[in-house]
Coordinates of C-alpha atoms and ligand atoms in Angstrom, one line a residue:
M1 CA 148.1 -87.6 147.0
T2 CA 148.0 -84.9 149.6
I3 CA 150.7 -82.3 149.6
L4 CA 151.9 -83.7 153.0
S5 CA 152.4 -87.1 151.8
Q6 CA 154.1 -85.7 148.7
W7 CA 156.5 -83.9 150.9
I8 CA 157.0 -86.8 153.1
L9 CA 157.6 -89.3 150.0
A10 CA 160.0 -86.8 148.4
G11 CA 161.8 -86.4 151.8
A12 CA 162.2 -90.1 152.1
L13 CA 163.5 -90.7 148.6
I14 CA 166.1 -87.9 148.9
G15 CA 167.0 -89.3 152.2
L16 CA 167.8 -92.6 150.9
A17 CA 169.5 -91.0 147.6
T18 CA 171.4 -88.2 149.0
G19 CA 172.5 -89.0 152.6
V20 CA 176.3 -88.5 152.7
N21 CA 178.0 -91.3 154.0
A22 CA 180.0 -89.9 156.7
A23 CA 181.2 -93.5 157.9
G24 CA 184.9 -93.6 158.1
G25 CA 185.4 -90.4 160.1
D26 CA 187.9 -90.8 163.0
P27 CA 186.6 -88.7 166.0
E28 CA 190.1 -88.7 167.7
K29 CA 191.6 -87.1 164.5
G30 CA 188.7 -84.9 164.3
A31 CA 189.4 -83.5 167.6
Q32 CA 192.9 -82.8 166.7
L33 CA 191.9 -80.9 163.6
A34 CA 189.3 -79.0 165.4
A35 CA 192.0 -77.7 168.0
Q36 CA 194.4 -76.8 165.2
G37 CA 192.3 -75.3 162.7
D38 CA 192.9 -75.6 159.0
G39 CA 196.2 -73.7 158.9
T40 CA 194.7 -70.3 158.2
G41 CA 191.4 -70.5 160.0
A42 CA 190.8 -70.3 163.5
P43 CA 190.1 -73.3 165.7
C44 CA 186.5 -74.3 165.9
A45 CA 186.0 -74.0 169.5
A46 CA 186.8 -70.2 169.2
C47 CA 183.3 -69.8 167.6
H48 CA 181.3 -73.1 168.2
G49 CA 182.6 -73.6 171.8
A50 CA 184.8 -76.2 173.5
D51 CA 181.7 -78.4 174.0
G52 CA 180.4 -77.6 170.4
S53 CA 177.3 -75.7 171.9
G54 CA 177.6 -72.5 169.8
N55 CA 176.5 -69.1 170.9
N56 CA 173.0 -67.6 170.3
A57 CA 174.1 -63.9 170.3
A58 CA 176.8 -64.4 167.8
G59 CA 174.8 -66.7 165.7
F60 CA 177.2 -69.6 165.7
P61 CA 175.3 -73.0 165.7
R62 CA 175.5 -75.8 167.9
L63 CA 177.4 -78.7 166.4
A64 CA 177.5 -81.1 169.2
G65 CA 175.2 -84.1 168.6
L66 CA 174.1 -83.3 165.0
D67 CA 174.2 -85.9 162.6
S68 CA 177.6 -86.7 161.1
G69 CA 176.6 -87.0 157.5
Y70 CA 174.5 -83.5 157.6
L71 CA 177.9 -81.9 159.3
A72 CA 180.1 -83.3 156.6
K73 CA 177.6 -82.1 153.7
Q74 CA 177.5 -78.8 155.1
M75 CA 181.3 -78.5 155.3
L76 CA 181.6 -80.0 151.6
D77 CA 179.1 -77.4 150.5
Y78 CA 181.1 -74.5 151.9
N79 CA 184.1 -75.9 150.2
A80 CA 182.2 -76.4 146.9
G81 CA 180.7 -72.8 147.0
K82 CA 177.3 -74.2 147.5
R83 CA 176.9 -72.7 150.8
I84 CA 178.5 -69.4 151.1
N85 CA 179.5 -67.6 154.3
P86 CA 182.4 -65.6 154.7
V87 CA 183.0 -66.0 158.4
M88 CA 182.7 -69.8 158.4
Q89 CA 184.4 -70.7 155.2
P90 CA 187.9 -69.8 155.7
N91 CA 188.0 -72.0 158.8
I92 CA 187.7 -75.3 156.7
N93 CA 188.8 -74.6 153.0
N94 CA 192.3 -76.2 153.6
F95 CA 190.8 -79.5 154.8
D96 CA 190.1 -82.5 152.4
A97 CA 187.2 -84.9 152.5
Q98 CA 188.7 -87.2 155.0
Q99 CA 189.5 -84.5 157.6
I100 CA 186.0 -83.2 156.9
R101 CA 184.6 -86.6 157.8
D102 CA 187.0 -86.7 161.0
L103 CA 185.5 -83.3 162.2
A104 CA 181.9 -84.4 161.4
A105 CA 182.6 -87.7 163.4
Y106 CA 184.0 -85.6 166.4
Y107 CA 181.1 -83.3 166.6
A108 CA 178.5 -85.9 166.1
A109 CA 179.7 -87.9 168.9
M110 CA 179.9 -85.0 171.5
P111 CA 177.3 -85.0 174.2
V112 CA 174.3 -82.7 173.3
P113 CA 174.7 -79.7 175.6
Q114 CA 171.6 -78.1 177.3
T115 CA 171.5 -75.0 174.8
S116 CA 167.7 -74.3 175.0
T117 CA 167.4 -70.4 174.9
P118 CA 164.3 -69.4 177.1
A119 CA 161.9 -67.8 174.7
T120 CA 161.7 -64.0 175.4
V121 CA 158.6 -63.6 173.3
S122 CA 154.9 -63.6 174.4
E123 CA 152.8 -66.6 175.0
D124 CA 150.7 -66.0 172.0
V125 CA 154.1 -65.7 169.5
L126 CA 155.4 -68.8 171.4
A127 CA 152.0 -70.7 170.6
L128 CA 152.1 -69.6 167.1
G129 CA 155.8 -70.9 166.8
E130 CA 154.5 -74.4 168.4
K131 CA 151.7 -74.6 165.7
L132 CA 154.0 -74.1 162.8
A133 CA 156.6 -76.5 164.2
N134 CA 154.2 -79.3 164.8
Q135 CA 150.8 -78.7 162.8
G136 CA 152.1 -76.2 160.0
D137 CA 149.9 -73.4 158.5
W138 CA 148.0 -75.3 155.7
G139 CA 146.1 -72.4 154.7
N140 CA 149.4 -70.8 153.5
Y141 CA 150.8 -74.3 152.1
I142 CA 153.2 -74.6 155.0
P143 CA 153.7 -78.2 156.4
P144 CA 154.7 -78.6 159.9
C145 CA 158.7 -78.6 160.4
S146 CA 158.3 -81.9 162.1
S147 CA 157.2 -83.6 158.9
C148 CA 160.5 -83.5 157.7
H149 CA 162.7 -82.6 160.8
G150 CA 161.1 -85.5 162.6
P151 CA 159.4 -86.1 166.0
G152 CA 160.1 -83.2 168.4
N153 CA 162.1 -81.6 165.2
R154 CA 165.2 -83.5 166.7
G155 CA 166.1 -84.6 163.1
V156 CA 166.3 -87.5 160.7
G157 CA 169.2 -89.0 159.4
A158 CA 171.7 -87.1 157.3
T159 CA 169.2 -85.0 155.4
F160 CA 167.0 -83.5 157.9
P161 CA 169.1 -81.7 160.7
A162 CA 167.8 -81.4 164.3
I163 CA 166.4 -77.8 164.8
A164 CA 165.0 -78.3 168.3
G165 CA 167.3 -76.6 170.7
Q166 CA 169.5 -74.8 167.9
H167 CA 169.9 -71.1 168.7
P168 CA 167.0 -68.9 167.6
N169 CA 169.2 -66.3 166.0
Y170 CA 171.0 -69.1 163.8
I171 CA 167.5 -70.5 162.9
R172 CA 166.2 -67.0 161.8
S173 CA 169.3 -66.3 160.0
Q174 CA 169.2 -69.5 157.9
I175 CA 165.5 -69.2 157.0
N176 CA 166.0 -65.6 155.8
A177 CA 169.2 -66.9 154.0
W178 CA 166.9 -69.2 151.9
K179 CA 164.1 -66.7 151.5
N180 CA 166.9 -64.1 150.2
N181 CA 168.4 -66.7 148.0
Q182 CA 171.7 -66.8 150.0
R183 CA 171.5 -70.2 151.0
N184 CA 170.7 -72.8 148.1
N185 CA 172.1 -76.1 149.1
D186 CA 169.1 -77.7 150.2
P187 CA 168.3 -81.0 148.3
N188 CA 165.2 -80.4 145.9
K189 CA 164.6 -76.9 147.3
L190 CA 162.7 -78.5 149.9
M191 CA 163.5 -75.9 152.7
T192 CA 163.4 -73.0 149.9
A193 CA 159.9 -73.9 149.6
V194 CA 159.0 -73.6 153.1
A195 CA 161.2 -70.6 153.9
E196 CA 159.8 -68.6 151.1
R197 CA 156.1 -68.9 152.6
L198 CA 157.0 -67.9 156.1
T199 CA 156.3 -64.2 157.0
D200 CA 158.8 -62.6 159.3
E201 CA 156.3 -63.0 162.3
Q202 CA 156.1 -66.6 161.6
I203 CA 160.1 -66.8 161.4
D204 CA 160.6 -65.1 164.8
A205 CA 157.7 -67.3 166.4
V206 CA 159.0 -70.7 165.2
A207 CA 162.7 -69.7 165.7
A208 CA 161.8 -68.8 169.4
Y209 CA 159.9 -71.9 170.2
L210 CA 162.3 -74.3 168.6
G211 CA 165.2 -72.6 170.4
S212 CA 163.3 -73.1 173.8
Q213 CA 163.0 -76.7 172.9
S214 CA 165.2 -79.5 174.5
A215 CA 167.6 -81.0 171.7
T216 CA 167.4 -84.3 173.5
A217 CA 164.3 -86.5 174.0
E218 CA 164.8 -86.3 177.7
Ligands
HEC301 C1 185.2 -67.4 163.3 C2 184.0 -68.0 163.7 C3 184.0 -69.8 163.3 C4 184.8 -70.7 163.3 C5 186.5 -70.3 163.8 C6 184.4 -71.8 162.8 N1 183.0 -71.6 162.6 FE1 181.7 -73.1 161.8 N2 180.3 -71.5 161.6 C7 180.5 -70.4 161.9 C8 179.3 -69.6 161.5 C9 178.9 -68.1 161.6 C10 178.4 -70.7 160.9 C11 177.0 -70.3 160.2 C12 177.3 -69.9 158.8 C13 176.1 -69.7 157.8 O1 175.3 -69.1 158.0 O2 176.2 -70.6 156.8 C14 179.0 -71.8 161.0 C15 178.5 -72.9 160.5 C16 179.2 -74.1 160.7 C17 178.6 -75.7 160.2 C18 177.3 -75.8 159.6 C19 176.2 -76.1 160.8 C20 174.8 -76.4 160.3 O3 174.1 -76.6 161.3 O4 174.5 -76.4 159.2 C21 179.6 -76.4 160.4 C22 179.4 -78.1 160.3 C23 180.8 -75.8 161.1 N3 180.4 -74.5 161.2 C24 181.8 -76.5 161.4 C25 183.0 -75.8 161.7 C26 184.2 -76.5 162.1 C27 184.4 -78.0 161.9 C28 185.2 -75.5 162.4 C29 186.7 -75.7 162.7 C30 187.6 -76.3 161.7 C31 184.5 -74.3 162.4 N4 183.3 -74.4 162.0 C32 184.9 -73.1 162.8 C33 181.5 -69.7 162.4 C34 182.7 -70.3 162.7
HEC302 C1 159.8 -80.6 153.1 C2 160.8 -80.7 154.3 C3 161.0 -79.7 155.1 C4 160.3 -79.0 155.9 C5 158.8 -79.3 156.1 C6 161.1 -78.1 156.8 N1 162.4 -78.2 156.5 FE1 163.8 -77.3 157.4 N2 165.1 -78.3 156.2 C7 164.8 -79.3 155.3 C8 166.3 -79.9 154.9 C9 166.4 -80.9 153.7 C10 167.2 -79.1 155.4 C11 168.8 -79.3 155.2 C12 169.4 -78.5 153.9 C13 170.7 -78.7 153.7 O1 171.0 -80.0 153.4 O2 171.3 -77.9 153.7 C14 166.6 -78.0 156.3 C15 167.3 -77.2 157.1 C16 166.9 -76.6 157.9 C17 167.4 -75.5 158.9 C18 169.0 -75.4 158.7 C19 169.5 -76.0 160.1 C20 171.2 -75.9 160.3 O3 171.6 -76.7 161.1 O4 171.6 -75.3 159.4 C21 166.6 -74.9 159.6 C22 166.9 -73.7 160.7 C23 165.3 -75.4 159.2 N3 165.5 -76.4 158.3 C24 164.1 -74.9 159.7 C25 162.9 -75.3 159.4 C26 161.5 -74.9 160.0 C27 161.4 -73.7 161.1 C28 160.6 -75.4 159.4 C29 159.3 -75.3 159.7 C30 158.6 -73.9 159.5 C31 161.3 -76.3 158.3 N4 162.6 -76.2 158.6 C32 160.5 -77.1 157.5 C33 163.7 -79.7 154.7 C34 162.5 -79.3 155.5

């Protein structure tokens, strides 16, 4: 079996096995919870924006249109201490699992805003990013991002989040968090294995490329 088919098989099996079932989330309740906050934290819109589009400069991810199962898993991971971030964590640690499903349903149902960030890097760097995203760097055992994150890197189910149209600063921070052992919540270390092989130059390039892409299939 080639390395690529092993990765894809692993991804498919994990997708079946660990996809968080976010069914049962109520987007209207989620909207109320998002506006109120969890009692001690700030309302979600203070950072993620009223339209869920996040903010590149501040490093706040886009949430609108991401898969509800993926969103719910991330919030549960923060609350379980499996994903650590002192800015995000205090905003949801008083919510229970049902409230988290409601919030996830609310953001998943939001129209995807046009968040693409025009790339400020050179054509050569952008081309390097595009190659990594869609063809990988097999000489260094790096599969294409799209082999897991799906066609156009627009996400597959609850396991593989959309990364096209996500903010470059956020993409960079997450890859570095995996590389530096600060984010450890990926199933079977699928993302860690990729992140630890990427050079700083490659991370900058792929983040700029993905950020410049449309989050929707047109
Ligand atoms: C003070 C700013 C702030 C507020 C308020 C806030 N967040 Fe966040 N949020 C962040 C930051 C920063 C991150 C990225 C943290 C990291 O690197 O893990 C994040 C990440 C997330 C993620 C993970 C996204 C992904 O793509 O993996 C989810 C889901 C999320 N926030 C939901 C919410 C919800 C729901 C609320 C309101 C109840 C909320 N956030 C309030 C700053 C905030
Ligand atoms: C072998 C499968 C696989 C490949 C290949 C892969 N990823 Fe991932 N990636 C994942 C999984 C699984 C997650 C979700 C982890 C979790 O549940 O927290 C993820 C999450 C991410 C996230 C976090 C998104 C968010 O909203 O927080 C970023 C950024 C990311 N990947 C970038 C990349 C880039 C860039 C590449 C290509 C260089 C890549 N990935 C290749 C499996 C993969």
